[in-house]
Coordinates of C-alpha atoms in Angstrom, one line a residue:
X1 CA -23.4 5.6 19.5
X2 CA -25.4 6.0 22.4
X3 CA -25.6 2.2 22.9
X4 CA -21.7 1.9 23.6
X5 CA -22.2 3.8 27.0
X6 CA -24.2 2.4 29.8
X7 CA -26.0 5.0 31.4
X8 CA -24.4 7.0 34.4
X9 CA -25.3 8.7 37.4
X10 CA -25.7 12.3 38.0
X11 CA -22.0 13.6 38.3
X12 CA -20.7 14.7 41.1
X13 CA -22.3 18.0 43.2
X14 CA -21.0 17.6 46.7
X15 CA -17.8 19.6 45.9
X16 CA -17.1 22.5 43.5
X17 CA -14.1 22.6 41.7
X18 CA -14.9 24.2 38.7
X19 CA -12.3 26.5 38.3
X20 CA -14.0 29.7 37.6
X21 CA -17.6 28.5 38.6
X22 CA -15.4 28.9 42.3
X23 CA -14.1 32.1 41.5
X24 CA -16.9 33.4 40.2
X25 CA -20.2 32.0 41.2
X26 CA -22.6 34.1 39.5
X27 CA -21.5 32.2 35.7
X28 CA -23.2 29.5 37.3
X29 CA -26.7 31.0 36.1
X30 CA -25.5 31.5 32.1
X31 CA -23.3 27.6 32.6
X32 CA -25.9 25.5 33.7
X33 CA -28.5 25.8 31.0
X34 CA -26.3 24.7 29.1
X35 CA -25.4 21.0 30.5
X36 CA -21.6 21.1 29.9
X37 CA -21.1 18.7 32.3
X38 CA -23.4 15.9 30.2
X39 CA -22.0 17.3 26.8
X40 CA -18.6 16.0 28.1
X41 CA -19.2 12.5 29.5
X42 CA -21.3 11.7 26.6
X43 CA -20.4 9.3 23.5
X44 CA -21.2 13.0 21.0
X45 CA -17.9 14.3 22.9
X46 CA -15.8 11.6 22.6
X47 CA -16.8 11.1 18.4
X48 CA -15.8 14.7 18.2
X49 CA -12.7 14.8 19.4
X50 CA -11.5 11.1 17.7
X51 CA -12.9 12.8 14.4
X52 CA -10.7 16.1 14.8
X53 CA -7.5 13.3 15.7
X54 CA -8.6 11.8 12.3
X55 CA -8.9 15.1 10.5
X56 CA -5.4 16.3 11.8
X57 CA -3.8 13.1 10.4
X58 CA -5.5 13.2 7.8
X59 CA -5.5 16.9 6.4
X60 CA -2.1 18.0 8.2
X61 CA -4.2 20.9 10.3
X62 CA -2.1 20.1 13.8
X63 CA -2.6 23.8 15.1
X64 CA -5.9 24.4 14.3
X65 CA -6.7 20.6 16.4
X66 CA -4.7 21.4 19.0
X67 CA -6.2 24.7 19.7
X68 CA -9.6 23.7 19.6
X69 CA -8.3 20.5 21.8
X70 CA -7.3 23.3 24.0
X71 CA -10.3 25.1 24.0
X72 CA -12.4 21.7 24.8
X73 CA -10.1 21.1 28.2
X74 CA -10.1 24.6 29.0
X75 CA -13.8 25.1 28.8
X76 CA -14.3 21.6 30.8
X77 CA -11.4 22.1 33.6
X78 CA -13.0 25.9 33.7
X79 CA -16.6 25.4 33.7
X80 CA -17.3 21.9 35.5
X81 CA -16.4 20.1 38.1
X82 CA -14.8 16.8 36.6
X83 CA -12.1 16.7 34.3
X84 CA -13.2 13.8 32.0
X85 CA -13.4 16.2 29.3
X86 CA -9.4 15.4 29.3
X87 CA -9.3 11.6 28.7
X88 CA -10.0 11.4 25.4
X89 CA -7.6 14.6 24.5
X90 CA -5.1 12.6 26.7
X91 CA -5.6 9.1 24.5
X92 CA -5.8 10.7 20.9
X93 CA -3.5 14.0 21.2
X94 CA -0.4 11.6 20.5
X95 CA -1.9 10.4 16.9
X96 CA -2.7 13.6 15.3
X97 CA 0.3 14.4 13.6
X98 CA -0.4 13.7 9.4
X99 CA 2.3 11.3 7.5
X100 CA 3.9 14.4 5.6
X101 CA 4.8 15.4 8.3
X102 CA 6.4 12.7 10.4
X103 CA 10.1 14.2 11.5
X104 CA 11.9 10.5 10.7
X105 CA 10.7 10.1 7.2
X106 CA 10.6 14.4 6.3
X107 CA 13.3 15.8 8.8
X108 CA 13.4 18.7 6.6
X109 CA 10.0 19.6 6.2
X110 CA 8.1 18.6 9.1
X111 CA 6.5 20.9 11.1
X112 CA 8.8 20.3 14.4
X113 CA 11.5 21.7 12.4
X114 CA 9.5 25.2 11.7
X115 CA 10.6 27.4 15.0
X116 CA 6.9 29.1 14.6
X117 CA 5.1 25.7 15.0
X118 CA 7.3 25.0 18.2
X119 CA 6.7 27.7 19.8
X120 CA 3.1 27.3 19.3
X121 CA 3.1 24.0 20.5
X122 CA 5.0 24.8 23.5
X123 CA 2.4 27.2 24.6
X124 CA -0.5 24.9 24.0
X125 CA 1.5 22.0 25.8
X126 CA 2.8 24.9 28.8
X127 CA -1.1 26.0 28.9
X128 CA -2.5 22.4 29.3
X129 CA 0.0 21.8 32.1
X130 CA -1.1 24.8 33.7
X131 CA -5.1 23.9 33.9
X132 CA -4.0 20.5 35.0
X133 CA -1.9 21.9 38.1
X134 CA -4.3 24.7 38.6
X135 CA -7.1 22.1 38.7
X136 CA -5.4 19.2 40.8
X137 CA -4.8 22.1 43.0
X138 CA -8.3 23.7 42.9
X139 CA -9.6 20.1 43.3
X140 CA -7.8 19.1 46.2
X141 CA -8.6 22.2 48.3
X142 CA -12.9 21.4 47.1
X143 CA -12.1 18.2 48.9
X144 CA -10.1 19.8 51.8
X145 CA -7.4 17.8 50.4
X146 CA -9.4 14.1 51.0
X147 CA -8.6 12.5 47.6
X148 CA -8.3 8.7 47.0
X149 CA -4.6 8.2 46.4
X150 CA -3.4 6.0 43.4
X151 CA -2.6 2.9 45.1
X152 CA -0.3 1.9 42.1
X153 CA 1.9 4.8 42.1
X154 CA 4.3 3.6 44.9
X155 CA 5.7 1.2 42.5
X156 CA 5.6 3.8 39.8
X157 CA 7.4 6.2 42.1
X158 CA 10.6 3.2 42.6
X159 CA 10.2 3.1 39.0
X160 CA 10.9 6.9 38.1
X161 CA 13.3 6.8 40.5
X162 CA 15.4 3.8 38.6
X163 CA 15.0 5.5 35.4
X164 CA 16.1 9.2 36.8
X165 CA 19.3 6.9 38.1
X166 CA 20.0 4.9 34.9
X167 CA 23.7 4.8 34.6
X168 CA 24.8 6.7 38.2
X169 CA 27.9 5.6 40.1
X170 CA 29.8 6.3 36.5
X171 CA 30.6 8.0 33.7
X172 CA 27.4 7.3 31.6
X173 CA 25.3 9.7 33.7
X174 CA 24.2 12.9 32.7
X175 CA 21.4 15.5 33.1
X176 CA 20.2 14.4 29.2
X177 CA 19.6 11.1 31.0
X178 CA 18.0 11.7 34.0
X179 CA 15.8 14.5 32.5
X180 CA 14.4 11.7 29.6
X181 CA 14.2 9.3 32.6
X182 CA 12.3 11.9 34.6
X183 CA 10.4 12.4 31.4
X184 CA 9.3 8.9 31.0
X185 CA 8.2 9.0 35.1
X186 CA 6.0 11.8 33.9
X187 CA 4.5 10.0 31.1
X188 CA 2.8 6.8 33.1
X189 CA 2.4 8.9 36.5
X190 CA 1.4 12.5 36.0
X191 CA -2.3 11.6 33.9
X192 CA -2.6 8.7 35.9
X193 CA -2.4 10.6 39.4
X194 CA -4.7 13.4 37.8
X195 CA -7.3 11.5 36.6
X196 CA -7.2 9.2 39.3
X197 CA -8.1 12.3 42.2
X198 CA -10.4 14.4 39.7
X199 CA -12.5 11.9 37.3
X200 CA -15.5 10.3 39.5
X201 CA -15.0 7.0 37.8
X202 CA -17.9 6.2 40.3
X203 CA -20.4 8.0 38.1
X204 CA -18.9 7.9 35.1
X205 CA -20.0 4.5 32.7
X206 CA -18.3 1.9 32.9
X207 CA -18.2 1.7 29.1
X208 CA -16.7 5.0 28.8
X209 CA -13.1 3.5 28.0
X210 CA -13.8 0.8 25.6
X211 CA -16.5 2.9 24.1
X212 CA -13.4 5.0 23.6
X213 CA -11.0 2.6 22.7
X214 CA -13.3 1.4 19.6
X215 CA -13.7 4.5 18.1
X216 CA -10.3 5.2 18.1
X217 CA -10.0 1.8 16.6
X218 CA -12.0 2.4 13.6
X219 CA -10.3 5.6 13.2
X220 CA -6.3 3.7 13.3
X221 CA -8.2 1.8 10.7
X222 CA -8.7 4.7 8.3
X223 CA -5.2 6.0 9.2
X224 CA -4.1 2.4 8.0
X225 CA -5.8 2.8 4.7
X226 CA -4.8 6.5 4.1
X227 CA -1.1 5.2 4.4
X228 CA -1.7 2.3 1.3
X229 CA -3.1 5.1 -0.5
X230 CA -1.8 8.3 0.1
X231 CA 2.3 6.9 0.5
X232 CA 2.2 4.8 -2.6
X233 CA 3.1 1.7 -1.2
X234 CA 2.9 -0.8 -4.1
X235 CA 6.5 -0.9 -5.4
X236 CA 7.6 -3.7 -7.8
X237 CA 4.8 -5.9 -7.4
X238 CA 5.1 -5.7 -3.8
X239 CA 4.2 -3.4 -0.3
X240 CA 6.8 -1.7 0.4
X241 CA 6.9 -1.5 4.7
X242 CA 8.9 1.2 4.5
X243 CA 6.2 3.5 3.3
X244 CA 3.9 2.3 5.7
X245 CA 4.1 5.1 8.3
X246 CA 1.5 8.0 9.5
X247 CA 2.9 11.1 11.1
X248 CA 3.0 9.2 14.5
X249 CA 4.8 6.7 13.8
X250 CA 6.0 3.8 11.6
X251 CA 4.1 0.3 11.3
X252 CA 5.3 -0.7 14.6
X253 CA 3.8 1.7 16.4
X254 CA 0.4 1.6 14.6
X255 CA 0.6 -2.2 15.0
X256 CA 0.3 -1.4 18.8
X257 CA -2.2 1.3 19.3
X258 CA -4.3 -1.1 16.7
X259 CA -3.7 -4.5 18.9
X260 CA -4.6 -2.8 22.1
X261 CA -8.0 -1.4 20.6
X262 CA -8.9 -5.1 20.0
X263 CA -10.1 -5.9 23.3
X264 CA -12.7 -2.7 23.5
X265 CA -15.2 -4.6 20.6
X266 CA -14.4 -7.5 22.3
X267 CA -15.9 -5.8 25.7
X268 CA -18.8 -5.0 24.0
X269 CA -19.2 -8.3 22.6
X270 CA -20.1 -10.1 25.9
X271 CA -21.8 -6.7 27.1
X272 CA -24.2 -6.0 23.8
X273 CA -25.7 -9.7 24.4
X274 CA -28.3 -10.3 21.2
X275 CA -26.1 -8.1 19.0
X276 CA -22.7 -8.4 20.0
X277 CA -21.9 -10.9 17.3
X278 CA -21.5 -7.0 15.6
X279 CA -18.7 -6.0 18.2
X280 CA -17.3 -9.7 17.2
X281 CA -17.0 -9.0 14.1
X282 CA -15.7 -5.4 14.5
X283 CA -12.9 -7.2 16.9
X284 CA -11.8 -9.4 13.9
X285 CA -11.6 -6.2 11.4
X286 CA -9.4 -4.4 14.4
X287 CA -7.4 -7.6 13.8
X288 CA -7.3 -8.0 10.1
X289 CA -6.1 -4.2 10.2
X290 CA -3.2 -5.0 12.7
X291 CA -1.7 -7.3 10.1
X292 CA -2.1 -4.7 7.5
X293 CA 0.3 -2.8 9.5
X294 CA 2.5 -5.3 8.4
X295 CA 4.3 -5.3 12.2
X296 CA 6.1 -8.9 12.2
X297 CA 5.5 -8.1 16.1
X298 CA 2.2 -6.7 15.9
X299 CA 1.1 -9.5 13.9
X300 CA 2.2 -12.3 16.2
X301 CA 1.1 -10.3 19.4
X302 CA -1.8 -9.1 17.3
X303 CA -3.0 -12.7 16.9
X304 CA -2.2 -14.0 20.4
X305 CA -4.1 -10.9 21.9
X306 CA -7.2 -11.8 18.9
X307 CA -7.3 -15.5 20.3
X308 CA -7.5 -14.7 24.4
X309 CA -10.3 -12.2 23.2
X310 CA -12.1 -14.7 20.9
X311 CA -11.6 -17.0 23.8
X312 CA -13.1 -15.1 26.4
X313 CA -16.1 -14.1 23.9
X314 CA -17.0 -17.5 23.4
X315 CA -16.5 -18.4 27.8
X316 CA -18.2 -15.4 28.5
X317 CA -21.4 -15.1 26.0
X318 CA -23.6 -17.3 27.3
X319 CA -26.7 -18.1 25.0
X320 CA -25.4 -16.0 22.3
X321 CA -22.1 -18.0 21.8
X322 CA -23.6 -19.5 18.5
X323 CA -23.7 -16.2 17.0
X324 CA -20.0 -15.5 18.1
X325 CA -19.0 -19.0 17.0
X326 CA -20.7 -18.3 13.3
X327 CA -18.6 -14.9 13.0
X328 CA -15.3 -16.4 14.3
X329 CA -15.9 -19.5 11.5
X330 CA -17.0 -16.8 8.8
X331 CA -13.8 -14.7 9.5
X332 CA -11.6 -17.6 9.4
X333 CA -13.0 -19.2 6.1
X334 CA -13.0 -15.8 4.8
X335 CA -9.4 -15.7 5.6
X336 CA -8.3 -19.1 3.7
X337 CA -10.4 -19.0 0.9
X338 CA -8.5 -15.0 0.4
X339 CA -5.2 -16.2 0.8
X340 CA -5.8 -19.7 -1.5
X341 CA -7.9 -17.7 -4.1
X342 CA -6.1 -15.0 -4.4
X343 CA -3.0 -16.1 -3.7
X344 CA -1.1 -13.7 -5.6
X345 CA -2.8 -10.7 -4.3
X346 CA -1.8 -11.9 -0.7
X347 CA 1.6 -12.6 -1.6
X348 CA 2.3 -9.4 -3.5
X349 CA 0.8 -7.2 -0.3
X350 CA 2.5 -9.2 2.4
X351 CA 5.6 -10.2 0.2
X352 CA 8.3 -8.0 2.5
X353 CA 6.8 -10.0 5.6
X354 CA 6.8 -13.4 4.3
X355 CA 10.5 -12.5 2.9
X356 CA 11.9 -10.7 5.8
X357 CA 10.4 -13.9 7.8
X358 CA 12.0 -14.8 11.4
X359 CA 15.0 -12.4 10.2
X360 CA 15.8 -10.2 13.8
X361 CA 16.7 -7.4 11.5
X362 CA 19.8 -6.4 13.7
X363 CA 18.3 -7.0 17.4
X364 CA 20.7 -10.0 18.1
X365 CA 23.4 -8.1 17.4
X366 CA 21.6 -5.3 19.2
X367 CA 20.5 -7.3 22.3
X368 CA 24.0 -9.0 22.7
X369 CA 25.9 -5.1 23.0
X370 CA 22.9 -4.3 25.3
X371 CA 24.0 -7.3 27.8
X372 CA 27.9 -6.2 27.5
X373 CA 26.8 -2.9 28.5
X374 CA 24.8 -4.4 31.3
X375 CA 27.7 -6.5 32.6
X376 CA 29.9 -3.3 32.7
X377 CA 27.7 -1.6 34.8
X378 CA 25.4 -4.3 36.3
X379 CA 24.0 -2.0 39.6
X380 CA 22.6 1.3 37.6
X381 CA 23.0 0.5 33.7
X382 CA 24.6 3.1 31.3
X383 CA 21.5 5.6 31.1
X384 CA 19.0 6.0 28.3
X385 CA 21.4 8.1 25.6
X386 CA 24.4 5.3 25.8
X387 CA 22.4 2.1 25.5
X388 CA 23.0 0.7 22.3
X389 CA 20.1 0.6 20.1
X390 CA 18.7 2.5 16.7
X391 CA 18.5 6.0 16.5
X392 CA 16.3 6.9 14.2
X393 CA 15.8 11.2 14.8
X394 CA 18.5 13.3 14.7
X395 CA 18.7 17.3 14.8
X396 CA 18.1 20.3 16.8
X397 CA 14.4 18.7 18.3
X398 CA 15.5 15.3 18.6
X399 CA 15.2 14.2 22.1
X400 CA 14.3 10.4 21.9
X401 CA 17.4 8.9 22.6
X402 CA 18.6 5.4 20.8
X403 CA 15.9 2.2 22.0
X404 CA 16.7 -1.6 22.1
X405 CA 13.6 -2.9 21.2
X406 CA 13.1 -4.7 24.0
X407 CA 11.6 -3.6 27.6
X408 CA 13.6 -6.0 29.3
X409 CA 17.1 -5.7 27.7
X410 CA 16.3 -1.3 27.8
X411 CA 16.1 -1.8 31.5
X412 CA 19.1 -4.0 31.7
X413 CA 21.2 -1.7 29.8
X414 CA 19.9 1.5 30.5
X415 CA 18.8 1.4 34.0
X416 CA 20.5 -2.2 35.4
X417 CA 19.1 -4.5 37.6
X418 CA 17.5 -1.7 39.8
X419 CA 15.7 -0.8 37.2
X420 CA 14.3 -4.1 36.0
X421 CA 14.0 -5.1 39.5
X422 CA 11.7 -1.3 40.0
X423 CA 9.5 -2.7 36.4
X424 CA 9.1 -6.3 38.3
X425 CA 7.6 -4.8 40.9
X426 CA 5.5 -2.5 39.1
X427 CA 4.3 -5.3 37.2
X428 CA 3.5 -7.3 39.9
X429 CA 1.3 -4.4 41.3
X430 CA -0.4 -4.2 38.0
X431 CA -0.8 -7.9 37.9
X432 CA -2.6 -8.0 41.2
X433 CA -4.8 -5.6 40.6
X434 CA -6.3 -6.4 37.3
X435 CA -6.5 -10.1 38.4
X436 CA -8.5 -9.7 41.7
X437 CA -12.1 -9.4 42.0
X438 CA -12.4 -9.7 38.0
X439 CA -15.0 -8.1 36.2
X440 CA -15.4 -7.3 32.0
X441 CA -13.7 -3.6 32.1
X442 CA -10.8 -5.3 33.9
X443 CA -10.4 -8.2 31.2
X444 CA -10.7 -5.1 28.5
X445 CA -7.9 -3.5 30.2
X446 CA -6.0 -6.5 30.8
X447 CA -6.0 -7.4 27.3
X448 CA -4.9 -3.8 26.2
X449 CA -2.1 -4.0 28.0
X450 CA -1.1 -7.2 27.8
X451 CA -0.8 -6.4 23.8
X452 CA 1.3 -2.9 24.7
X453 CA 3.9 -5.1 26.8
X454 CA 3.7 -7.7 24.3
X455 CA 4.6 -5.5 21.7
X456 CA 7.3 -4.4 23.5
X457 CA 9.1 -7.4 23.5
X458 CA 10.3 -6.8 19.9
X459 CA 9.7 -3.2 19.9
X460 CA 10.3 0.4 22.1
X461 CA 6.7 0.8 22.4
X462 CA 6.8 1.1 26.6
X463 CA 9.4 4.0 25.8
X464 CA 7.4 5.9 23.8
X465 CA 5.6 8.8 25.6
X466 CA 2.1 8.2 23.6
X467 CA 1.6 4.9 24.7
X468 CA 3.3 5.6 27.8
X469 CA 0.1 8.1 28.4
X470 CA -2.2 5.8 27.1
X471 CA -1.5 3.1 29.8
X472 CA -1.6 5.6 32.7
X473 CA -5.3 6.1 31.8
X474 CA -5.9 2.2 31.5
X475 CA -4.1 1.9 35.1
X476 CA -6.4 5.3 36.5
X477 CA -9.7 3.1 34.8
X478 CA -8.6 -0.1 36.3
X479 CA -8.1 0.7 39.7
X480 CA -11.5 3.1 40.4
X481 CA -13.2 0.0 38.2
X482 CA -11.5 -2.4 41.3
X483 CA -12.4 0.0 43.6
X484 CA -16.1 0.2 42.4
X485 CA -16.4 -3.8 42.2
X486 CA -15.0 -4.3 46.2
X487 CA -17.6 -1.8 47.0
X488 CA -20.9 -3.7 44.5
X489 CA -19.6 -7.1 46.0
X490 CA -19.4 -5.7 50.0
X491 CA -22.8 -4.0 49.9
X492 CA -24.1 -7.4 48.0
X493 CA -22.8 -9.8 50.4
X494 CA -23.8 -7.1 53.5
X495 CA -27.3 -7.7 52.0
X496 CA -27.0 -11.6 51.6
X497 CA -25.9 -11.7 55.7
X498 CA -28.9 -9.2 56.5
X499 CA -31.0 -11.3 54.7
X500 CA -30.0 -14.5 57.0
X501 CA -30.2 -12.7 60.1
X502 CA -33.8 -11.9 59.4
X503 CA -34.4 -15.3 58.3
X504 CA -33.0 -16.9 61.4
X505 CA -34.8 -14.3 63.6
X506 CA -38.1 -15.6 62.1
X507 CA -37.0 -19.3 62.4
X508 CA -36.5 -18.3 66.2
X509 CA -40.1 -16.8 66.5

């Protein structure tokens, strides 16, 4: 594991804000020994705590993850100076919950309907929030309150605001809307802003994320297989989709967490040189198990996502394309000769896809009494709870209100043309900087998102508070990573003009 991180600086000693280290200086002499501060930005930390989301889906032991999850942050937020003990809690906390008990498909059993599992939840969740405020806090007054601000979160801030106002000016608002609006805000800002002031992205390796992003990869692929084998899928010669869902969520939603984990293999591909043919190959498996989901959207986004990264593998590998090239032609003959072979084995697991075919399944119907509602209330929308769209929860817990399927018509409907006009220019921001000064971590994170938005399209993904926290910490990545290449690039060409003043002050002796 140790070869998917490049290796990193010293962290960070110039400040202290280690939370009891600050309080209490003498711990410093039992801490140190102990090298928390390496234990935590190493690959040992991050295997352990993508094993215990594996476990929890796995094995149904939510509590006793999330406590230890707890523990982990507490002891890092408590004991060090960074928080990058956080990120991967932050990415994998959302997929821990096991299939039993997923509160669509088991309203009545699942664990968010037991009033003693809520309230423990509520106090792990209230105690998290409270090391992250105490921390930001401790943080900024280490630093005498000289942070790099976010440069994104402007347009996420116009944003927020369009989806706290979705469906003002009329009879559709209500505090149930602005407070999910609010709650979406909070879901692609608050990690973001965090992370982005207390992780020293400057130290930390720049293979940390992908690094993290495959191993959560190959663990969405066990989650895939445990939900052929545990749910019973095989019904009448055929998969039924309908089984196809982990406590998380249904296909859908796995079909996007697995399409944006394509692109991390596909990082190390062109970074691993002589044996990233491996991380080629490992990109096509992250593929072939998107299409297991058997997402009619993650499948076509999947594949278009699978191409630009198999195209920039091949641009990008220089000597070693051959071996790439050999993999890609392996995968694809593999591919024919299983679906002409065994033809029947393919049909009978993707039957329900290749029956349900281009059907929209309801989202033209859907789509066209999203634009009505638009047109009725073209400046603000009608808020999140009276878009029209599926509701899939109901009961006591439920807050997700009814989706579209569809970023763009959501907006429309929901928030009106202020609010796609606030996602336009959030976009645009992202856009610009993931484009500029372009390096291999931005193209990872470039094709991660690109396969959430594209998702999207067909899907609620965007409005979903996992992924939602999940792209925060690809924007807080992408910006310290452009950040990090102006400053390689400035010093390099400082050094190139130094270099030609000396040589034309010898030329003039």
């Amino acid at each position: 594991m140790n070869g998917l991180f490049l290796v990193a600086k010293k962290g960070p000693s110039c400040y202290n804000g280690a939370m009891l280290l600050q309080a209490f200086p003498g711990i410093r002499k039992v801490v140190a020994p102990l090298h928390l501060g390496e234990f935590f930005r190493s690959p040992m930390y991050c295997v352990l705590i993508v094993a215990l989301m594996l476990i929890s889906e796995l094995f149904a032991v939510e509590l006793a993850v999330f406590y230890c999850m707890l523990l982990l942050t507490a002891i890092g937020f408590l004991l060090t100076e960074e928080t990058v003990c956080g990120l991967p809690v932050a990415c994998c906390a959302y997929m821990t919950i096991a299939l039993k008990n997923n509160p669509i498909k088991h309203p009545e059993t699942t664990i968010f309907a037991q009033p003693v599992f809520m309230v423990q939840l509520f106090f792990i969740v209230g105690v998290l929030a409270l090391l992250v405020v105490v921390k930001f806090a401790m943080h900024l007054i280490a630093r005498d309150g000289r942070v790099p601000w976010p440069r994104l979160f402007g347009g996420l801030a116009v944003l927020g605001a369009a989806y706290v106002l979705g469906g003002a000016c009329s009879s559709h608002y209500s505090a149930g809307t602005a407070l999910f609006g609010a709650g979406q805000f909070l879901s692609l800002s608050l990690l973001y802003v965090f992370f982005s002031c207390t992780v020293d992205f400057k130290t930390l390796p720049r293979s940390y994320l992908p690094a993290l992003f495959t191993l959560i990869g190959c663990a969405m692929c066990a989650e895939i297989a445990d939900m052929y084998i545990t749910n019973r899928v095989f019904s009448a010669a055929t998969v039924d989709r309908g089984l196809l869902y982990t406590g998380w969520g249904v296909y859908n939603n796995v079909a996007c967490v697995m399409a944006m984990c394509i692109s991390a293999p596909a990082y190390f591909a062109v970074k691993k040189q002589r044996w990233g043919w491996v991380f080629t190959a490992l990109a096509a498996l992250f593929y072939v198990a998107t299409c297991f989901t058997q997402s009619r959207g993650g499948i076509l986004f999947g594949t278009v996502v699978a191409l630009c990264c198999a195209a920039y593998i091949l641009i990008a590998s220089g000597r070693y394309r051959r071996q790439h090239i050999a993999v890609c032609i392996f995968v694809v003959l593999a591919g024919l000769v299983f679906m002409c072979i065994c033809r029947e084995v393919f049909e009978t697991i993707f039957r329900s896809v290749l029956d349900k075919g281009a059907d929209p399944s309801y989202r033209d119907t859907l789509y066209a009494r999203c634009w009505e509602a638009y047109l009725g209330c073209p400046y603000f929308g009608v808020g999140f709870y009276d878009t029209p769209g599926f509701t899939f929860v109901t009961g006591a817990y439920h807050f997700m209100p009814p989706r579209s399927h569809d970023t763009y018509i959501q907006l429309l409907a929901s928030c009106g043309t202020l609010g796609l006009a606030a996602y336009l220019i959030h976009r645009a921001d992202t856009l610009v900087l993931l484009l500029r000064r372009r390096s291999h971590e931005k193209v990872f994170v470039l094709f991660s998102i690109a396969a959430l938005m594209l998702t999207s399209i067909v899907d609620c993904n965007f409005f979903n508070f996992g992924p939602g926290i999940i792209y925060s910490i690809l924007l807080a990545y992408a910006e310290w990573e452009d950040r990090r290449t102006f400053a390689e690039r400035a010093s390099l060409h400082f050094a190139e003009m130094s270099r030609a003043c000396d040589r034309r002050s010898l030329r003039s002796l």
